[in-house]
Amino acid sequence: MSWSTLPITSTGEGRITAASFVRSVPLMPRNAGIAVLHAYRSVVSPLYGDVCKYYPSCSAYAVGAVQQHGLAKGSALAAARLARCHPWAAGGVDDVPAHRDFRHTLTRHGFVVPPRKD
Protein backbone atom coordinates (compact mmCIF):
# COMPACT_ATOMS: atom_id res chain seq x y z
CA MET A 1 0.00 0.00 0.00
CA SER A 2 1.11 3.53 -0.63
CA TRP A 3 -0.22 6.98 -1.31
CA SER A 4 -1.63 5.64 -4.57
CA THR A 5 -4.18 3.64 -2.57
CA LEU A 6 -5.40 6.68 -0.64
CA PRO A 7 -8.91 7.94 -1.39
CA ILE A 8 -8.88 10.64 -4.06
CA THR A 9 -9.84 13.22 -1.43
CA SER A 10 -6.49 12.59 0.30
CA THR A 11 -4.31 13.60 -2.65
CA GLY A 12 -3.88 16.73 -4.72
CA GLU A 13 -1.63 18.65 -7.05
CA GLY A 14 0.04 21.00 -4.57
CA ARG A 15 3.79 21.56 -4.48
CA ILE A 16 6.21 23.05 -2.01
CA THR A 17 8.13 25.98 -3.41
CA ALA A 18 11.04 27.98 -2.07
CA ALA A 19 8.73 30.93 -1.52
CA SER A 20 6.31 28.88 0.58
CA PHE A 21 8.95 26.97 2.57
CA VAL A 22 8.81 29.30 5.58
CA ARG A 23 5.00 29.12 5.63
CA SER A 24 5.20 25.32 5.61
CA VAL A 25 7.25 25.06 8.83
CA PRO A 26 4.11 24.90 11.06
CA LEU A 27 2.90 21.97 8.93
CA MET A 28 5.99 19.85 9.65
CA PRO A 29 4.51 17.88 12.62
CA ARG A 30 1.42 17.10 10.54
CA ASN A 31 3.57 15.95 7.61
CA ALA A 32 5.83 13.90 9.91
CA GLY A 33 2.72 12.07 11.15
CA ILE A 34 1.62 11.50 7.57
CA ALA A 35 5.09 10.09 6.74
CA VAL A 36 4.80 7.63 9.64
CA LEU A 37 1.35 6.59 8.44
CA HIS A 38 2.69 6.11 4.89
CA ALA A 39 5.42 3.86 6.29
CA TYR A 40 2.83 1.85 8.21
CA ARG A 41 0.65 1.56 5.10
CA SER A 42 3.65 0.38 3.06
CA VAL A 43 5.08 -2.13 5.54
CA VAL A 44 2.49 -3.34 8.04
CA SER A 45 -0.87 -2.99 6.26
CA PRO A 46 -0.03 -5.47 3.47
CA LEU A 47 0.63 -8.13 6.12
CA TYR A 48 -3.00 -7.93 7.29
CA GLY A 49 -4.55 -8.03 3.85
CA ASP A 50 -7.97 -6.61 3.04
CA VAL A 51 -9.78 -7.18 6.33
CA CYS A 52 -11.22 -3.74 7.12
CA LYS A 53 -15.00 -3.48 7.49
CA TYR A 54 -14.93 0.25 6.85
CA TYR A 55 -14.16 2.38 3.82
CA PRO A 56 -11.70 4.02 3.82
CA SER A 57 -9.52 1.62 5.76
CA CYS A 58 -8.45 2.68 9.25
CA SER A 59 -4.97 3.69 8.08
CA ALA A 60 -6.36 5.74 5.15
CA TYR A 61 -8.84 7.32 7.59
CA ALA A 62 -5.92 8.24 9.86
CA VAL A 63 -4.08 9.89 6.96
CA GLY A 64 -7.17 11.92 6.06
CA ALA A 65 -7.80 12.88 9.68
CA VAL A 66 -4.23 14.10 10.20
CA GLN A 67 -4.34 15.98 6.89
CA GLN A 68 -7.59 17.74 7.73
CA HIS A 69 -7.28 18.31 11.48
CA GLY A 70 -3.59 18.25 12.34
CA LEU A 71 -1.52 15.71 14.25
CA ALA A 72 -3.19 15.94 17.69
CA LYS A 73 -6.87 16.05 16.73
CA GLY A 74 -6.32 13.77 13.72
CA SER A 75 -4.69 11.17 15.96
CA ALA A 76 -7.64 11.40 18.36
CA LEU A 77 -10.10 10.92 15.48
CA ALA A 78 -8.09 7.92 14.23
CA ALA A 79 -8.05 6.41 17.74
CA ALA A 80 -11.83 6.83 17.97
CA ARG A 81 -12.18 5.09 14.60
CA LEU A 82 -10.00 2.20 15.79
CA ALA A 83 -12.21 1.90 18.88
CA ARG A 84 -15.27 1.56 16.59
CA CYS A 85 -13.56 -1.20 14.61
CA HIS A 86 -14.40 -4.49 16.30
CA PRO A 87 -15.87 -7.84 15.24
CA TRP A 88 -19.46 -6.72 15.93
CA ALA A 89 -19.22 -3.43 14.01
CA ALA A 90 -21.53 -3.07 11.03
CA GLY A 91 -18.84 -1.36 8.94
CA GLY A 92 -19.60 0.69 5.85
CA VAL A 93 -18.50 4.09 4.62
CA ASP A 94 -17.04 6.26 7.38
CA ASP A 95 -15.43 9.38 5.98
CA VAL A 96 -13.31 11.82 7.96
CA PRO A 97 -15.37 14.80 9.09
CA ALA A 98 -14.25 17.73 6.95
CA HIS A 99 -12.51 20.62 8.65
CA ARG A 100 -14.66 23.66 7.87
CA ASP A 101 -11.68 26.02 7.62
CA PHE A 102 -9.17 23.75 5.84
CA ARG A 103 -7.10 26.15 3.73
CA HIS A 104 -4.08 24.06 2.76
CA THR A 105 -3.22 22.16 -0.40
CA LEU A 106 -2.33 18.47 -0.68
CA THR A 107 0.52 17.04 -2.72
CA ARG A 108 0.14 13.99 -4.92
CA HIS A 109 1.64 11.96 -2.05
CA GLY A 110 -0.82 13.35 0.47
CA PHE A 111 1.44 15.79 2.30
CA VAL A 112 0.03 19.15 3.36
CA VAL A 113 1.52 22.37 1.94
CA PRO A 114 0.45 26.01 2.16
CA PRO A 115 -1.79 27.22 -0.66
CA ARG A 116 -0.14 29.07 -3.53
CA LYS A 117 -0.29 32.83 -3.42
CA ASP A 118 -0.64 33.94 -7.01
PDB file of C-alpha atoms in Angstrom:
ATOM      1  CA  MET A   1       0.000   0.000   0.000  1.00  0.00           C
ATOM      2  CA  SER A   2       1.105   3.528  -0.630  1.00  0.00           C
ATOM      3  CA  TRP A   3      -0.218   6.976  -1.306  1.00  0.00           C
ATOM      4  CA  SER A   4      -1.628   5.637  -4.567  1.00  0.00           C
ATOM      5  CA  THR A   5      -4.182   3.643  -2.566  1.00  0.00           C
ATOM      6  CA  LEU A   6      -5.403   6.680  -0.636  1.00  0.00           C
ATOM      7  CA  PRO A   7      -8.908   7.941  -1.391  1.00  0.00           C
ATOM      8  CA  ILE A   8      -8.881  10.638  -4.064  1.00  0.00           C
ATOM      9  CA  THR A   9      -9.838  13.223  -1.435  1.00  0.00           C
ATOM     10  CA  SER A  10      -6.492  12.592   0.302  1.00  0.00           C
ATOM     11  CA  THR A  11      -4.312  13.599  -2.649  1.00  0.00           C
ATOM     12  CA  GLY A  12      -3.880  16.730  -4.719  1.00  0.00           C
ATOM     13  CA  GLU A  13      -1.627  18.646  -7.053  1.00  0.00           C
ATOM     14  CA  GLY A  14       0.044  21.003  -4.568  1.00  0.00           C
ATOM     15  CA  ARG A  15       3.792  21.562  -4.480  1.00  0.00           C
ATOM     16  CA  ILE A  16       6.213  23.050  -2.010  1.00  0.00           C
ATOM     17  CA  THR A  17       8.132  25.983  -3.413  1.00  0.00           C
ATOM     18  CA  ALA A  18      11.041  27.979  -2.067  1.00  0.00           C
ATOM     19  CA  ALA A  19       8.730  30.934  -1.525  1.00  0.00           C
ATOM     20  CA  SER A  20       6.307  28.878   0.584  1.00  0.00           C
ATOM     21  CA  PHE A  21       8.947  26.971   2.566  1.00  0.00           C
ATOM     22  CA  VAL A  22       8.812  29.301   5.584  1.00  0.00           C
ATOM     23  CA  ARG A  23       5.000  29.124   5.627  1.00  0.00           C
ATOM     24  CA  SER A  24       5.200  25.321   5.605  1.00  0.00           C
ATOM     25  CA  VAL A  25       7.248  25.062   8.834  1.00  0.00           C
ATOM     26  CA  PRO A  26       4.112  24.900  11.064  1.00  0.00           C
ATOM     27  CA  LEU A  27       2.895  21.974   8.925  1.00  0.00           C
ATOM     28  CA  MET A  28       5.986  19.847   9.649  1.00  0.00           C
ATOM     29  CA  PRO A  29       4.505  17.885  12.618  1.00  0.00           C
ATOM     30  CA  ARG A  30       1.422  17.097  10.537  1.00  0.00           C
ATOM     31  CA  ASN A  31       3.572  15.953   7.606  1.00  0.00           C
ATOM     32  CA  ALA A  32       5.829  13.899   9.912  1.00  0.00           C
ATOM     33  CA  GLY A  33       2.717  12.074  11.148  1.00  0.00           C
ATOM     34  CA  ILE A  34       1.622  11.495   7.569  1.00  0.00           C
ATOM     35  CA  ALA A  35       5.087  10.088   6.744  1.00  0.00           C
ATOM     36  CA  VAL A  36       4.799   7.632   9.644  1.00  0.00           C
ATOM     37  CA  LEU A  37       1.346   6.589   8.440  1.00  0.00           C
ATOM     38  CA  HIS A  38       2.690   6.110   4.889  1.00  0.00           C
ATOM     39  CA  ALA A  39       5.423   3.856   6.293  1.00  0.00           C
ATOM     40  CA  TYR A  40       2.827   1.853   8.213  1.00  0.00           C
ATOM     41  CA  ARG A  41       0.650   1.564   5.100  1.00  0.00           C
ATOM     42  CA  SER A  42       3.654   0.380   3.062  1.00  0.00           C
ATOM     43  CA  VAL A  43       5.083  -2.131   5.538  1.00  0.00           C
ATOM     44  CA  VAL A  44       2.490  -3.337   8.045  1.00  0.00           C
ATOM     45  CA  SER A  45      -0.873  -2.988   6.260  1.00  0.00           C
ATOM     46  CA  PRO A  46      -0.027  -5.470   3.472  1.00  0.00           C
ATOM     47  CA  LEU A  47       0.628  -8.127   6.117  1.00  0.00           C
ATOM     48  CA  TYR A  48      -2.997  -7.925   7.286  1.00  0.00           C
ATOM     49  CA  GLY A  49      -4.546  -8.034   3.853  1.00  0.00           C
ATOM     50  CA  ASP A  50      -7.965  -6.607   3.037  1.00  0.00           C
ATOM     51  CA  VAL A  51      -9.784  -7.179   6.325  1.00  0.00           C
ATOM     52  CA  CYS A  52     -11.217  -3.740   7.124  1.00  0.00           C
ATOM     53  CA  LYS A  53     -14.999  -3.476   7.489  1.00  0.00           C
ATOM     54  CA  TYR A  54     -14.935   0.247   6.846  1.00  0.00           C
ATOM     55  CA  TYR A  55     -14.161   2.380   3.819  1.00  0.00           C
ATOM     56  CA  PRO A  56     -11.698   4.020   3.816  1.00  0.00           C
ATOM     57  CA  SER A  57      -9.515   1.621   5.763  1.00  0.00           C
ATOM     58  CA  CYS A  58      -8.448   2.683   9.248  1.00  0.00           C
ATOM     59  CA  SER A  59      -4.971   3.693   8.078  1.00  0.00           C
ATOM     60  CA  ALA A  60      -6.356   5.738   5.153  1.00  0.00           C
ATOM     61  CA  TYR A  61      -8.835   7.319   7.586  1.00  0.00           C
ATOM     62  CA  ALA A  62      -5.922   8.235   9.860  1.00  0.00           C
ATOM     63  CA  VAL A  63      -4.076   9.891   6.958  1.00  0.00           C
ATOM     64  CA  GLY A  64      -7.169  11.923   6.056  1.00  0.00           C
ATOM     65  CA  ALA A  65      -7.803  12.879   9.683  1.00  0.00           C
ATOM     66  CA  VAL A  66      -4.227  14.098  10.197  1.00  0.00           C
ATOM     67  CA  GLN A  67      -4.336  15.983   6.891  1.00  0.00           C
ATOM     68  CA  GLN A  68      -7.588  17.740   7.732  1.00  0.00           C
ATOM     69  CA  HIS A  69      -7.282  18.307  11.481  1.00  0.00           C
ATOM     70  CA  GLY A  70      -3.586  18.250  12.342  1.00  0.00           C
ATOM     71  CA  LEU A  71      -1.522  15.710  14.252  1.00  0.00           C
ATOM     72  CA  ALA A  72      -3.192  15.939  17.692  1.00  0.00           C
ATOM     73  CA  LYS A  73      -6.871  16.052  16.728  1.00  0.00           C
ATOM     74  CA  GLY A  74      -6.323  13.770  13.715  1.00  0.00           C
ATOM     75  CA  SER A  75      -4.692  11.166  15.955  1.00  0.00           C
ATOM     76  CA  ALA A  76      -7.645  11.405  18.361  1.00  0.00           C
ATOM     77  CA  LEU A  77     -10.098  10.916  15.475  1.00  0.00           C
ATOM     78  CA  ALA A  78      -8.085   7.920  14.234  1.00  0.00           C
ATOM     79  CA  ALA A  79      -8.046   6.409  17.744  1.00  0.00           C
ATOM     80  CA  ALA A  80     -11.833   6.825  17.973  1.00  0.00           C
ATOM     81  CA  ARG A  81     -12.180   5.094  14.597  1.00  0.00           C
ATOM     82  CA  LEU A  82     -10.000   2.202  15.791  1.00  0.00           C
ATOM     83  CA  ALA A  83     -12.213   1.899  18.880  1.00  0.00           C
ATOM     84  CA  ARG A  84     -15.273   1.561  16.594  1.00  0.00           C
ATOM     85  CA  CYS A  85     -13.564  -1.201  14.606  1.00  0.00           C
ATOM     86  CA  HIS A  86     -14.403  -4.490  16.300  1.00  0.00           C
ATOM     87  CA  PRO A  87     -15.875  -7.844  15.244  1.00  0.00           C
ATOM     88  CA  TRP A  88     -19.456  -6.723  15.933  1.00  0.00           C
ATOM     89  CA  ALA A  89     -19.216  -3.428  14.006  1.00  0.00           C
ATOM     90  CA  ALA A  90     -21.533  -3.071  11.026  1.00  0.00           C
ATOM     91  CA  GLY A  91     -18.843  -1.364   8.942  1.00  0.00           C
ATOM     92  CA  GLY A  92     -19.602   0.694   5.851  1.00  0.00           C
ATOM     93  CA  VAL A  93     -18.501   4.093   4.622  1.00  0.00           C
ATOM     94  CA  ASP A  94     -17.035   6.259   7.382  1.00  0.00           C
ATOM     95  CA  ASP A  95     -15.429   9.382   5.979  1.00  0.00           C
ATOM     96  CA  VAL A  96     -13.306  11.816   7.960  1.00  0.00           C
ATOM     97  CA  PRO A  97     -15.368  14.804   9.085  1.00  0.00           C
ATOM     98  CA  ALA A  98     -14.248  17.732   6.952  1.00  0.00           C
ATOM     99  CA  HIS A  99     -12.512  20.624   8.646  1.00  0.00           C
ATOM    100  CA  ARG A 100     -14.659  23.658   7.867  1.00  0.00           C
ATOM    101  CA  ASP A 101     -11.679  26.016   7.619  1.00  0.00           C
ATOM    102  CA  PHE A 102      -9.168  23.747   5.837  1.00  0.00           C
ATOM    103  CA  ARG A 103      -7.095  26.145   3.735  1.00  0.00           C
ATOM    104  CA  HIS A 104      -4.079  24.062   2.759  1.00  0.00           C
ATOM    105  CA  THR A 105      -3.224  22.161  -0.401  1.00  0.00           C
ATOM    106  CA  LEU A 106      -2.335  18.469  -0.677  1.00  0.00           C
ATOM    107  CA  THR A 107       0.518  17.043  -2.725  1.00  0.00           C
ATOM    108  CA  ARG A 108       0.137  13.986  -4.918  1.00  0.00           C
ATOM    109  CA  HIS A 109       1.642  11.959  -2.053  1.00  0.00           C
ATOM    110  CA  GLY A 110      -0.824  13.346   0.472  1.00  0.00           C
ATOM    111  CA  PHE A 111       1.442  15.788   2.304  1.00  0.00           C
ATOM    112  CA  VAL A 112       0.026  19.147   3.362  1.00  0.00           C
ATOM    113  CA  VAL A 113       1.521  22.367   1.941  1.00  0.00           C
ATOM    114  CA  PRO A 114       0.455  26.007   2.158  1.00  0.00           C
ATOM    115  CA  PRO A 115      -1.785  27.215  -0.658  1.00  0.00           C
ATOM    116  CA  ARG A 116      -0.139  29.072  -3.525  1.00  0.00           C
ATOM    117  CA  LYS A 117      -0.295  32.834  -3.422  1.00  0.00           C
ATOM    118  CA  ASP A 118      -0.644  33.935  -7.013  1.00  0.00           C
TER     119      ASP A 118
END
